[in-house]
């Protein structure tokens, strides 16, 4: 890996994103619209005293979802394009190391995810009075980490897609089970044993638990840090797998 | 000095078919070598083997004295893929600067490469909005920008107007005169006369490896197109029968 090549590759990916104004606008506006929707869905539900309101519970987890879902899709398509347009083949004949490309994507779209999470969080805290015991900085940090995890998974999955249609199909395969089993819909300790076992090996479960820890505790807890470490570890593992799917030579 | 490219019995299978049937040849340094052959004859496959992105089934490919695909060759070899491989959502200049930076070159080098392919006026334009010919020149600029010792160009002049084609060929010869080796593929024979050396390939077999004059002399005609036809016929009446059976069997 070469810091200069990593930097120019990250810059190149961000520049591509910047040229696509509509995508940038959607990236920032869609979470806001969905948060608004959820806010009004639960606006008339009386909060039971001593319990967090339903909106707070859902909005906090949603802040982690947005970058995860969006960056997974964006990365899968971007990497697939690199493969189908031949730019990947050409890059692999240059001094660029595989890690420069993979980490370049991780940093660029991780940053994009962090900005998305920051904008959505600002809206949730200021406009919709989201209330968390812990600081909003931790929420954004965990959301950005989710983005990096999603980029790593997207880089890996794109190796198994030949077309955009196929790449999009990996969304429900990779993302949907993690959303369903992460503990938002049914608390994890109320699930059947085998569902809990599946949930235990899905990284998003830990990201959600970390967000819930921030929601419930004023100071970062040991559980939160452990969860953050698990998500980061999963991202590194997915990047290593993605590197293994990148072959300089092909048939 | 050792040759820029040495192939020994190079065999490549793609899918379940044998695409290159034991190719042996050598390209000396500082020349423009033309790789000519009809569409589907294996030109792209051979070039991929030279730049080290092709899985090889047998034989060896040696480039600038090192096995093809060696890590240190990546800063010494430039590759233009047949389909333009540039980022459609970046401008010509942004593309050239990125590929320049990968080779440790600066903005001035990028601007020079853009001017060399005649895209100076379109430097600020998004590649996605360029015409086909402009787009492949943008891709060419990105292959030249690293100032490599060996430049492998897969059909660089397809879709270019005659004036530009002549300009590009004179640029290739300038580079060769400065010691750079170029391997340039084409499926149109009128480009063959512009090369210092010719590699004629058909159905994955090399049927000539010589200077244009020597190819003309061997075939006994002055027209290279006609010469190529005669060499094909000669190769078919000779080893061609057995080879044809072997090629189609699998
Ligand atoms: N990815 C591939 N998988 C299987 N066969 C391929 C692949 N790419 C090319 N071929 C086959 O290999 C042969 C040579 O192709 P190619 O090297 O692209 O020829 P050329 O560049 O001379 O047109 C053709 O018959 C082509 O169909
Ligand atoms: Mg070809």
Short mmCIF file of C-alpha atoms and ligand atoms in Angstrom, two decimals:
data_model
loop_
_atom_site.label_atom_id
_atom_site.label_comp_id
_atom_site.label_asym_id
_atom_site.label_seq_id
_atom_site.Cartn_x
_atom_site.Cartn_y
_atom_site.Cartn_z
CA UNK A 1 0.00 0.00 0.00
CA UNK A 2 1.18 3.50 -0.85
CA UNK A 3 -0.23 6.54 1.01
CA UNK A 4 0.00 8.80 -2.05
CA UNK A 5 -1.81 6.33 -4.31
CA UNK A 6 -4.40 5.71 -1.59
CA UNK A 7 -4.99 9.46 -1.31
CA UNK A 8 -5.39 10.06 -5.05
CA UNK A 9 -7.68 7.03 -5.36
CA UNK A 10 -9.88 8.26 -2.51
CA UNK A 11 -9.95 11.69 -4.15
CA UNK A 12 -10.87 10.20 -7.50
CA UNK A 13 -13.82 8.28 -6.02
CA UNK A 14 -15.09 11.37 -4.17
CA UNK A 15 -14.71 13.43 -7.35
CA UNK A 16 -16.86 10.92 -9.25
CA UNK A 17 -19.50 11.25 -6.54
CA UNK A 18 -19.30 15.04 -6.65
CA UNK A 19 -19.97 15.10 -10.40
CA UNK A 20 -23.19 13.17 -9.72
CA UNK A 21 -25.13 15.98 -8.05
CA UNK A 22 -28.42 14.15 -8.07
CA UNK A 23 -27.00 11.20 -6.16
CA UNK A 24 -25.51 13.54 -3.58
CA UNK A 25 -28.87 15.29 -3.18
CA UNK A 26 -30.71 11.99 -2.81
CA UNK A 27 -28.11 10.81 -0.31
CA UNK A 28 -28.89 13.77 1.92
CA UNK A 29 -32.61 14.31 1.32
CA UNK A 30 -33.98 10.77 1.41
CA UNK A 31 -33.05 10.09 5.07
CA UNK A 32 -34.65 13.40 6.02
CA UNK A 33 -37.89 12.48 4.24
CA UNK A 34 -38.01 9.03 5.83
CA UNK A 35 -37.32 10.44 9.32
CA UNK A 36 -40.16 12.91 8.77
CA UNK A 37 -42.43 10.06 7.79
CA UNK A 38 -41.56 8.06 10.89
CA UNK A 39 -41.95 11.15 13.08
CA UNK A 40 -45.53 11.72 11.96
CA UNK A 41 -46.34 7.99 12.05
CA UNK A 42 -45.68 7.94 15.78
CA UNK A 43 -46.55 11.57 16.62
CA UNK A 44 -49.90 10.67 18.22
CA UNK A 45 -48.72 7.60 20.11
CA UNK A 46 -48.68 8.42 23.83
CA UNK A 47 -45.25 7.73 25.32
CA UNK A 48 -45.52 5.64 28.48
CA UNK A 49 -43.83 7.40 31.33
CA UNK A 50 -40.30 6.19 32.05
CA UNK A 51 -39.93 4.62 28.63
CA UNK A 52 -38.26 6.02 25.54
CA UNK A 53 -40.77 7.17 22.95
CA UNK A 54 -41.27 4.91 19.95
CA UNK A 55 -39.95 7.60 17.62
CA UNK A 56 -36.71 7.92 19.61
CA UNK A 57 -36.26 4.16 19.63
CA UNK A 58 -36.77 3.80 15.86
CA UNK A 59 -35.10 7.01 14.72
CA UNK A 60 -31.89 6.19 16.60
CA UNK A 61 -31.59 2.83 14.84
CA UNK A 62 -32.59 4.35 11.48
CA UNK A 63 -29.68 6.76 11.70
CA UNK A 64 -27.46 3.70 11.60
CA UNK A 65 -29.45 2.04 8.82
CA UNK A 66 -29.29 4.79 6.20
CA UNK A 67 -25.54 4.78 5.57
CA UNK A 68 -25.49 0.99 5.77
CA UNK A 69 -28.12 0.42 3.09
CA UNK A 70 -27.13 3.28 0.80
CA UNK A 71 -23.37 2.74 0.89
CA UNK A 72 -23.79 -0.98 0.27
CA UNK A 73 -25.72 -0.25 -2.92
CA UNK A 74 -23.50 2.60 -4.06
CA UNK A 75 -20.35 0.54 -3.56
CA UNK A 76 -21.70 -2.59 -5.26
CA UNK A 77 -22.63 -0.60 -8.35
CA UNK A 78 -19.42 1.47 -8.38
CA UNK A 79 -17.21 -1.61 -8.13
CA UNK A 80 -19.25 -3.47 -10.72
CA UNK A 81 -18.74 -0.52 -13.07
CA UNK A 82 -14.99 -0.70 -12.49
CA UNK A 83 -15.14 -4.33 -13.54
CA UNK A 84 -17.42 -3.99 -16.57
CA UNK A 85 -15.85 -0.84 -18.06
CA UNK A 86 -12.33 -2.26 -17.89
CA UNK A 87 -11.00 0.40 -15.52
CA UNK A 88 -10.32 -2.30 -12.92
CA UNK A 89 -8.29 -4.35 -15.40
CA UNK A 90 -6.28 -1.27 -16.29
CA UNK A 91 -5.81 -0.21 -12.65
CA UNK A 92 -4.39 -3.64 -11.90
CA UNK A 93 -1.65 -3.07 -14.52
CA UNK A 94 -0.55 0.13 -12.73
CA UNK A 95 1.47 0.46 -9.50
CA UNK A 96 -1.81 0.63 -7.55
CA UNK A 97 -2.02 -2.07 -4.86
CA UNK A 98 -5.29 -3.89 -4.24
CA UNK A 99 -5.42 -2.41 -0.75
CA UNK A 100 -5.12 1.12 -2.20
CA UNK A 101 -8.31 0.55 -4.17
CA UNK A 102 -10.25 -1.22 -1.40
CA UNK A 103 -9.27 1.24 1.32
CA UNK A 104 -9.84 4.10 -1.12
CA UNK A 105 -13.45 3.00 -1.46
CA UNK A 106 -13.71 2.42 2.29
CA UNK A 107 -12.47 5.93 3.10
CA UNK A 108 -14.37 7.76 0.34
CA UNK A 109 -17.77 6.17 0.90
CA UNK A 110 -17.15 5.99 4.66
CA UNK A 111 -16.81 9.78 4.57
CA UNK A 112 -19.93 10.09 2.43
CA UNK A 113 -21.79 7.91 4.92
CA UNK A 114 -20.54 10.03 7.82
CA UNK A 115 -21.81 13.21 6.14
CA UNK A 116 -25.14 11.56 5.44
CA UNK A 117 -25.40 10.42 9.08
CA UNK A 118 -24.43 13.87 10.35
CA UNK A 119 -27.10 15.63 8.29
CA UNK A 120 -29.77 13.09 9.26
CA UNK A 121 -28.74 13.27 12.92
CA UNK A 122 -28.85 17.06 12.95
CA UNK A 123 -32.38 16.92 11.64
CA UNK A 124 -33.43 14.21 14.10
CA UNK A 125 -31.98 16.02 17.13
CA UNK A 126 -33.01 19.57 16.29
CA UNK A 127 -36.24 19.26 14.36
CA UNK A 128 -37.68 16.08 15.83
CA UNK A 129 -36.29 16.37 19.36
CA UNK A 130 -34.54 13.03 19.31
CA UNK A 131 -33.37 12.35 22.84
CA UNK A 132 -30.34 10.17 23.61
CA UNK A 133 -28.59 9.90 26.95
CA UNK A 134 -25.20 9.72 25.22
CA UNK A 135 -23.70 12.26 22.82
CA UNK A 136 -24.71 12.63 19.18
CA UNK A 137 -21.03 12.31 18.21
CA UNK A 138 -21.16 8.62 19.13
CA UNK A 139 -24.28 8.13 17.02
CA UNK A 140 -22.52 9.62 13.99
CA UNK A 141 -19.39 7.60 14.68
CA UNK A 142 -21.34 4.33 14.76
CA UNK A 143 -23.28 5.31 11.63
CA UNK A 144 -20.01 6.08 9.81
CA UNK A 145 -18.65 2.72 10.91
CA UNK A 146 -21.78 1.12 9.46
CA UNK A 147 -21.01 2.86 6.19
CA UNK A 148 -17.50 1.41 6.15
CA UNK A 149 -18.90 -2.06 6.91
CA UNK A 150 -21.38 -1.66 4.07
CA UNK A 151 -18.62 -0.58 1.66
CA UNK A 152 -16.56 -3.63 2.59
CA UNK A 153 -19.55 -5.96 2.09
CA UNK A 154 -20.39 -4.23 -1.19
CA UNK A 155 -16.83 -4.63 -2.50
CA UNK A 156 -16.97 -8.31 -1.65
CA UNK A 157 -20.44 -8.96 -3.09
CA UNK A 158 -19.74 -7.12 -6.34
CA UNK A 159 -17.31 -9.92 -7.23
CA UNK A 160 -20.29 -12.27 -7.56
CA UNK A 161 -22.38 -10.01 -9.78
CA UNK A 162 -21.95 -9.77 -13.55
CA UNK A 163 -24.67 -7.17 -14.14
CA UNK A 164 -26.26 -4.25 -12.32
CA UNK A 165 -29.45 -6.28 -11.98
CA UNK A 166 -27.57 -8.98 -10.11
CA UNK A 167 -25.73 -6.47 -7.95
CA UNK A 168 -29.00 -4.91 -6.82
CA UNK A 169 -30.30 -8.38 -5.87
CA UNK A 170 -27.58 -8.68 -3.25
CA UNK A 171 -29.23 -5.86 -1.34
CA UNK A 172 -32.13 -7.98 -0.02
CA UNK A 173 -29.78 -10.94 0.50
CA UNK A 174 -27.19 -9.08 2.57
CA UNK A 175 -29.13 -6.20 4.06
CA UNK A 176 -32.68 -7.44 4.73
CA UNK A 177 -31.85 -10.30 7.17
CA UNK A 178 -29.60 -7.93 9.13
CA UNK A 179 -32.38 -5.33 9.38
CA UNK A 180 -34.99 -7.90 10.42
CA UNK A 181 -32.86 -9.64 13.03
CA UNK A 182 -30.96 -6.68 14.47
CA UNK A 183 -33.35 -6.24 17.41
CA UNK A 184 -35.39 -3.29 16.20
CA UNK A 185 -38.54 -5.26 15.37
CA UNK A 186 -38.26 -7.94 18.03
CA UNK A 187 -35.82 -7.55 20.92
CA UNK A 188 -33.02 -10.03 20.41
CA UNK A 189 -33.50 -11.80 23.75
CA UNK A 190 -37.17 -12.47 22.90
CA UNK A 191 -36.32 -14.27 19.63
CA UNK A 192 -36.29 -18.04 19.19
CA UNK A 193 -32.87 -19.53 19.97
CA UNK A 194 -31.93 -20.24 16.36
CA UNK A 195 -32.91 -16.75 15.25
CA UNK A 196 -30.80 -15.33 18.06
CA UNK A 197 -27.90 -17.47 16.91
CA UNK A 198 -28.20 -16.03 13.40
CA UNK A 199 -28.55 -12.53 14.80
CA UNK A 200 -25.39 -13.10 16.84
CA UNK A 201 -23.26 -13.57 13.72
CA UNK A 202 -24.71 -10.58 11.82
CA UNK A 203 -22.57 -7.47 12.32
CA UNK A 204 -25.50 -5.02 12.12
CA UNK A 205 -26.90 -6.51 15.37
CA UNK A 206 -23.84 -5.15 17.16
CA UNK A 207 -24.10 -1.76 15.50
CA UNK A 208 -27.72 -1.49 16.65
CA UNK A 209 -26.83 -2.58 20.17
CA UNK A 210 -24.09 0.05 20.24
CA UNK A 211 -26.61 2.73 19.17
CA UNK A 212 -29.03 1.57 21.87
CA UNK A 213 -26.24 1.83 24.44
CA UNK A 214 -25.68 5.45 23.38
CA UNK A 215 -29.42 6.01 23.69
CA UNK A 216 -29.57 4.65 27.22
CA UNK A 217 -26.31 5.72 28.85
CA UNK A 218 -24.78 9.17 29.25
CA UNK A 219 -21.22 7.81 29.13
CA UNK A 220 -19.92 5.31 26.53
CA UNK A 221 -20.23 1.83 28.00
CA UNK A 222 -17.94 -1.16 27.72
CA UNK A 223 -20.67 -2.95 25.75
CA UNK A 224 -20.72 -0.08 23.25
CA UNK A 225 -16.96 -0.23 22.70
CA UNK A 226 -17.06 -4.00 22.36
CA UNK A 227 -19.84 -3.70 19.77
CA UNK A 228 -17.90 -1.03 17.89
CA UNK A 229 -14.87 -3.34 17.85
CA UNK A 230 -17.00 -6.21 16.51
CA UNK A 231 -18.38 -4.07 13.65
CA UNK A 232 -14.89 -2.79 12.81
CA UNK A 233 -13.57 -6.35 12.87
CA UNK A 234 -16.36 -7.48 10.54
CA UNK A 235 -15.49 -4.64 8.15
CA UNK A 236 -11.82 -5.66 8.11
CA UNK A 237 -12.79 -9.29 7.52
CA UNK A 238 -15.05 -8.30 4.59
CA UNK A 239 -12.21 -6.19 3.12
CA UNK A 240 -9.82 -9.13 3.34
CA UNK A 241 -12.40 -11.33 1.58
CA UNK A 242 -12.90 -8.62 -1.04
CA UNK A 243 -9.13 -8.49 -1.62
CA UNK A 244 -9.16 -12.24 -2.16
CA UNK A 245 -11.78 -11.84 -4.92
CA UNK A 246 -9.64 -9.25 -6.74
CA UNK A 247 -7.39 -11.17 -9.09
CA UNK A 248 -4.82 -9.43 -11.21
CA UNK A 249 -4.97 -12.27 -13.70
CA UNK A 250 -8.21 -13.58 -15.16
CA UNK A 251 -9.16 -16.14 -17.80
CA UNK B 1 20.21 -5.02 -25.07
CA UNK B 2 17.66 -7.75 -24.38
CA UNK B 3 14.37 -7.74 -26.28
CA UNK B 4 11.37 -5.85 -24.91
CA UNK B 5 9.02 -8.81 -25.28
CA UNK B 6 9.94 -12.47 -25.60
CA UNK B 7 7.22 -15.09 -25.90
CA UNK B 8 8.08 -18.80 -25.77
CA UNK B 9 5.40 -21.36 -26.71
CA UNK B 10 2.72 -19.19 -25.15
CA UNK B 11 -0.52 -21.12 -24.76
CA UNK B 12 -3.75 -19.53 -23.52
CA UNK B 13 -7.14 -21.15 -23.03
CA UNK B 14 -10.22 -18.98 -22.57
CA UNK B 15 -13.52 -20.51 -21.62
CA UNK B 16 -13.12 -24.09 -22.82
CA UNK B 17 -11.30 -23.08 -26.03
CA UNK B 18 -7.63 -22.79 -26.85
CA UNK B 19 -7.12 -19.21 -28.04
CA UNK B 20 -3.32 -19.05 -28.41
CA UNK B 21 -1.58 -22.18 -29.69
CA UNK B 22 2.03 -21.89 -28.60
CA UNK B 23 3.17 -18.46 -29.80
CA UNK B 24 6.90 -17.71 -29.91
CA UNK B 25 8.28 -14.35 -30.95
CA UNK B 26 10.55 -11.52 -29.85
CA UNK B 27 10.03 -7.77 -30.11
CA UNK B 28 13.24 -5.70 -29.93
CA UNK B 29 13.35 -2.43 -27.98
CA UNK B 30 12.66 0.94 -29.53
CA UNK B 31 10.34 -0.21 -32.30
CA UNK B 32 6.68 0.08 -33.19
CA UNK B 33 5.57 -3.52 -33.52
CA UNK B 34 2.21 -4.13 -35.16
CA UNK B 35 0.09 -7.05 -34.01
CA UNK B 36 -2.20 -7.68 -36.93
CA UNK B 37 -4.91 -10.20 -37.47
CA UNK B 38 -8.61 -10.52 -38.09
CA UNK B 39 -11.12 -10.00 -35.33
CA UNK B 40 -11.13 -12.95 -32.93
CA UNK B 41 -7.63 -14.10 -33.86
CA UNK B 42 -6.27 -13.58 -30.34
CA UNK B 43 -4.67 -10.12 -30.43
CA UNK B 44 -6.30 -8.90 -27.23
CA UNK B 45 -5.52 -12.18 -25.49
CA UNK B 46 -1.85 -11.94 -26.46
CA UNK B 47 -1.66 -8.36 -25.22
CA UNK B 48 -3.33 -9.31 -21.95
CA UNK B 49 -0.66 -11.99 -21.51
CA UNK B 50 2.07 -9.40 -22.15
CA UNK B 51 0.73 -6.96 -19.54
CA UNK B 52 0.18 -9.84 -17.12
CA UNK B 53 -3.58 -9.86 -16.62
CA UNK B 54 -4.22 -13.07 -18.57
CA UNK B 55 -4.07 -16.52 -16.98
CA UNK B 56 -1.56 -18.40 -19.11
CA UNK B 57 -1.88 -22.13 -19.80
CA UNK B 58 1.71 -22.79 -20.86
CA UNK B 59 4.93 -21.29 -22.09
CA UNK B 60 6.50 -18.06 -20.91
CA UNK B 61 6.10 -14.34 -21.51
CA UNK B 62 9.13 -12.21 -20.64
CA UNK B 63 8.74 -8.43 -20.66
CA UNK B 64 11.70 -6.05 -20.27
CA UNK B 65 13.69 -8.98 -18.92
CA UNK B 66 11.16 -9.92 -16.24
CA UNK B 67 8.29 -12.42 -16.18
CA UNK B 68 5.15 -10.70 -17.51
CA UNK B 69 3.00 -9.36 -14.68
CA UNK B 70 5.89 -8.84 -12.22
CA UNK B 71 5.14 -6.12 -9.69
CA UNK B 72 8.00 -3.84 -10.81
CA UNK B 73 6.79 -4.00 -14.43
CA UNK B 74 3.60 -2.20 -13.43
CA UNK B 75 5.43 1.12 -13.38
CA UNK B 76 7.25 0.36 -16.65
CA UNK B 77 4.38 -0.87 -18.85
CA UNK B 78 1.39 1.11 -20.11
CA UNK B 79 -1.75 -0.64 -21.36
CA UNK B 80 -4.61 0.63 -23.47
CA UNK B 81 -7.53 -1.81 -23.33
CA UNK B 82 -9.54 -2.29 -26.50
CA UNK B 83 -12.72 -0.81 -25.02
CA UNK B 84 -11.95 2.67 -23.63
CA UNK B 85 -11.35 2.18 -19.90
CA UNK B 86 -11.70 5.65 -18.45
CA UNK B 87 -14.16 6.99 -15.90
CA UNK B 88 -17.19 8.36 -17.75
CA UNK B 89 -18.19 10.48 -14.76
CA UNK B 90 -14.86 12.35 -14.62
CA UNK B 91 -13.50 14.93 -17.04
CA UNK B 92 -10.69 14.08 -19.44
CA UNK B 93 -8.28 16.08 -17.28
CA UNK B 94 -9.39 14.40 -14.05
CA UNK B 95 -8.90 10.98 -15.64
CA UNK B 96 -5.45 11.85 -16.97
CA UNK B 97 -4.40 13.36 -13.64
CA UNK B 98 -5.52 10.27 -11.76
CA UNK B 99 -3.59 7.86 -13.98
CA UNK B 100 -0.63 10.24 -13.95
CA UNK B 101 -0.66 10.26 -10.15
CA UNK B 102 -0.72 6.45 -10.03
CA UNK B 103 2.60 6.57 -11.91
CA UNK B 104 3.98 9.33 -9.71
CA UNK B 105 3.55 11.98 -12.44
CA UNK B 106 2.19 15.48 -12.04
CA UNK B 107 -0.41 17.73 -13.60
CA UNK B 108 1.90 18.99 -16.35
CA UNK B 109 2.44 15.41 -17.54
CA UNK B 110 -1.33 14.89 -17.61
CA UNK B 111 -1.88 18.05 -19.66
CA UNK B 112 0.85 17.04 -22.10
CA UNK B 113 -0.65 13.57 -22.60
CA UNK B 114 -4.04 15.17 -23.29
CA UNK B 115 -2.51 17.54 -25.84
CA UNK B 116 -0.62 14.65 -27.46
CA UNK B 117 -3.86 12.86 -28.31
CA UNK B 118 -5.46 16.08 -29.57
CA UNK B 119 -7.97 16.47 -26.75
CA UNK B 120 -6.69 19.80 -25.40
CA UNK B 121 -9.92 21.59 -26.25
CA UNK B 122 -12.04 18.92 -24.52
CA UNK B 123 -9.89 18.58 -21.40
CA UNK B 124 -12.61 19.95 -19.13
CA UNK B 125 -15.37 17.84 -20.65
CA UNK B 126 -16.89 14.81 -18.92
CA UNK B 127 -15.70 11.64 -20.66
CA UNK B 128 -19.29 10.39 -20.74
CA UNK B 129 -20.20 13.25 -23.10
CA UNK B 130 -17.35 12.63 -25.57
CA UNK B 131 -17.76 10.98 -28.97
CA UNK B 132 -16.53 7.39 -29.33
CA UNK B 133 -13.29 8.41 -31.01
CA UNK B 134 -12.60 11.12 -28.44
CA UNK B 135 -13.29 8.70 -25.63
CA UNK B 136 -10.75 6.20 -26.91
CA UNK B 137 -8.21 9.03 -27.23
CA UNK B 138 -8.90 9.97 -23.62
CA UNK B 139 -8.17 6.37 -22.74
CA UNK B 140 -4.99 6.51 -24.84
CA UNK B 141 -3.83 9.63 -22.98
CA UNK B 142 -4.14 7.69 -19.73
CA UNK B 143 -1.94 4.89 -21.13
CA UNK B 144 0.77 7.31 -22.30
CA UNK B 145 0.79 9.54 -19.24
CA UNK B 146 3.07 7.36 -17.11
CA UNK B 147 5.85 7.52 -19.75
CA UNK B 148 6.29 3.74 -19.68
CA UNK B 149 9.14 1.85 -21.36
CA UNK B 150 6.73 -0.52 -23.06
CA UNK B 151 3.34 0.66 -24.32
CA UNK B 152 0.76 -1.96 -25.26
CA UNK B 153 -2.04 -0.43 -27.32
CA UNK B 154 -5.07 -2.52 -28.28
CA UNK B 155 -6.58 -1.02 -31.45
CA UNK B 156 -5.78 2.60 -30.55
CA UNK B 157 -6.73 4.13 -33.88
CA UNK B 158 -10.16 2.56 -34.43
CA UNK B 159 -12.79 5.20 -35.11
CA UNK B 160 -10.27 8.05 -35.56
CA UNK B 161 -10.30 10.29 -38.61
CA UNK B 162 -7.39 9.89 -41.08
CA UNK B 163 -5.61 13.10 -40.03
CA UNK B 164 -5.66 12.14 -36.38
CA UNK B 165 -4.60 8.61 -37.20
CA UNK B 166 -1.56 9.92 -39.04
CA UNK B 167 -0.76 12.20 -36.10
CA UNK B 168 -1.04 9.36 -33.60
CA UNK B 169 1.23 7.13 -35.70
CA UNK B 170 3.87 9.82 -35.94
CA UNK B 171 3.63 10.25 -32.17
CA UNK B 172 4.18 6.48 -31.78
CA UNK B 173 7.30 6.71 -33.94
CA UNK B 174 8.59 9.67 -31.94
CA UNK B 175 8.23 7.57 -28.81
CA UNK B 176 10.00 4.62 -30.44
CA UNK B 177 12.81 6.91 -31.54
CA UNK B 178 13.29 7.87 -27.89
CA UNK B 179 13.74 4.20 -26.97
CA UNK B 180 10.18 3.28 -25.99
CA UNK B 181 8.78 0.01 -27.36
CA UNK B 182 5.22 -0.04 -28.67
CA UNK B 183 3.07 -3.08 -29.37
CA UNK B 184 0.07 -1.86 -31.35
CA UNK B 185 -2.76 -4.09 -32.51
CA UNK B 186 -4.98 -3.49 -35.47
CA UNK B 187 -7.33 -5.48 -37.65
CA UNK B 188 -6.93 -3.16 -40.66
CA UNK B 189 -3.97 -3.97 -42.87
CA UNK B 190 -3.37 -0.41 -44.05
CA UNK B 191 -1.85 0.28 -40.65
CA UNK B 192 0.66 -2.55 -41.09
CA UNK B 193 2.84 -0.51 -43.42
CA UNK B 194 3.37 2.04 -40.64
CA UNK B 195 5.00 -0.49 -38.31
CA UNK B 196 8.70 -1.29 -37.92
CA UNK B 197 7.88 -4.92 -37.30
CA UNK B 198 4.83 -7.04 -37.96
CA UNK B 199 3.36 -9.92 -36.03
CA UNK B 200 0.64 -11.51 -38.12
CA UNK B 201 -1.67 -13.71 -36.13
CA UNK B 202 -4.53 -15.89 -37.29
CA UNK B 203 -6.67 -18.24 -35.21
CA UNK B 204 -4.20 -18.06 -32.38
CA UNK B 205 -1.13 -18.91 -34.48
CA UNK B 206 1.65 -16.63 -35.59
CA UNK B 207 1.99 -16.75 -39.38
CA UNK B 208 4.60 -14.01 -39.79
CA UNK B 209 7.05 -12.16 -37.54
CA UNK B 210 9.19 -9.81 -39.58
CA UNK B 211 9.61 -6.30 -41.01
CA UNK B 212 6.94 -5.16 -43.51
CA UNK B 213 9.49 -5.37 -46.33
CA UNK B 214 10.48 -8.90 -45.41
CA UNK B 215 6.81 -9.92 -45.25
CA UNK B 216 6.26 -8.47 -48.72
CA UNK B 217 9.35 -10.25 -50.03
CA UNK B 218 8.37 -13.57 -48.46
CA UNK B 219 4.95 -13.42 -50.10
CA UNK B 220 6.30 -12.02 -53.37
CA UNK B 221 3.85 -9.09 -53.56
CA UNK B 222 4.15 -5.40 -52.73
CA UNK B 223 0.69 -5.04 -51.19
CA UNK B 224 0.64 -6.08 -47.52
CA UNK B 225 -3.03 -7.03 -47.63
CA UNK B 226 -2.31 -9.40 -50.49
CA UNK B 227 0.85 -10.61 -48.75
CA UNK B 228 -1.13 -11.49 -45.64
CA UNK B 229 -3.65 -13.46 -47.74
CA UNK B 230 -0.89 -15.45 -49.43
CA UNK B 231 0.80 -16.22 -46.11
CA UNK B 232 -2.53 -17.45 -44.74
CA UNK B 233 -3.04 -19.72 -47.75
CA UNK B 234 0.51 -21.00 -47.46
CA UNK B 235 0.07 -21.76 -43.75
CA UNK B 236 -3.21 -23.60 -44.48
CA UNK B 237 -1.79 -25.86 -47.14
CA UNK B 238 1.20 -26.62 -44.91
CA UNK B 239 0.62 -27.28 -41.21
CA UNK B 240 -2.86 -25.85 -41.53
CA UNK B 241 -4.86 -29.09 -41.95
CA UNK B 242 -3.68 -30.76 -38.77
CA UNK B 243 -3.83 -27.49 -36.86
CA UNK B 244 -7.40 -26.80 -37.96
CA UNK B 245 -8.52 -30.23 -36.72
CA UNK B 246 -6.81 -29.70 -33.36
CA UNK B 247 -8.31 -26.26 -32.91
CA UNK B 248 -11.92 -27.25 -33.46
CA UNK B 249 -11.86 -30.58 -31.59
CA UNK B 250 -12.38 -29.28 -28.04
N1 LIG C 1 -13.51 -13.92 -21.70
C1 LIG C 1 -13.50 -14.82 -22.70
N2 LIG C 1 -13.96 -16.07 -22.49
C2 LIG C 1 -13.94 -17.00 -23.47
N3 LIG C 1 -13.48 -16.76 -24.70
C3 LIG C 1 -13.01 -15.54 -24.98
C4 LIG C 1 -13.00 -14.51 -23.99
N4 LIG C 1 -12.47 -13.40 -24.54
C5 LIG C 1 -12.18 -13.73 -25.82
N5 LIG C 1 -12.50 -15.00 -26.08
C6 LIG C 1 -12.31 -15.70 -27.37
O1 LIG C 1 -10.93 -15.74 -27.64
C7 LIG C 1 -10.69 -15.56 -29.01
C8 LIG C 1 -9.69 -14.43 -29.20
O2 LIG C 1 -10.26 -13.23 -28.73
P1 LIG C 1 -9.46 -11.87 -28.74
O3 LIG C 1 -8.13 -12.10 -28.13
O4 LIG C 1 -10.33 -10.86 -28.11
O5 LIG C 1 -9.31 -11.60 -30.31
P2 LIG C 1 -9.01 -10.25 -31.07
O6 LIG C 1 -8.54 -9.25 -30.08
O7 LIG C 1 -7.96 -10.61 -32.07
O8 LIG C 1 -10.26 -9.84 -31.74
C9 LIG C 1 -12.04 -15.27 -29.66
O9 LIG C 1 -12.47 -16.44 -30.31
C10 LIG C 1 -12.94 -14.93 -28.51
O10 LIG C 1 -14.24 -15.38 -28.77
MG1 LIG C 2 -9.30 -7.49 -29.60
#
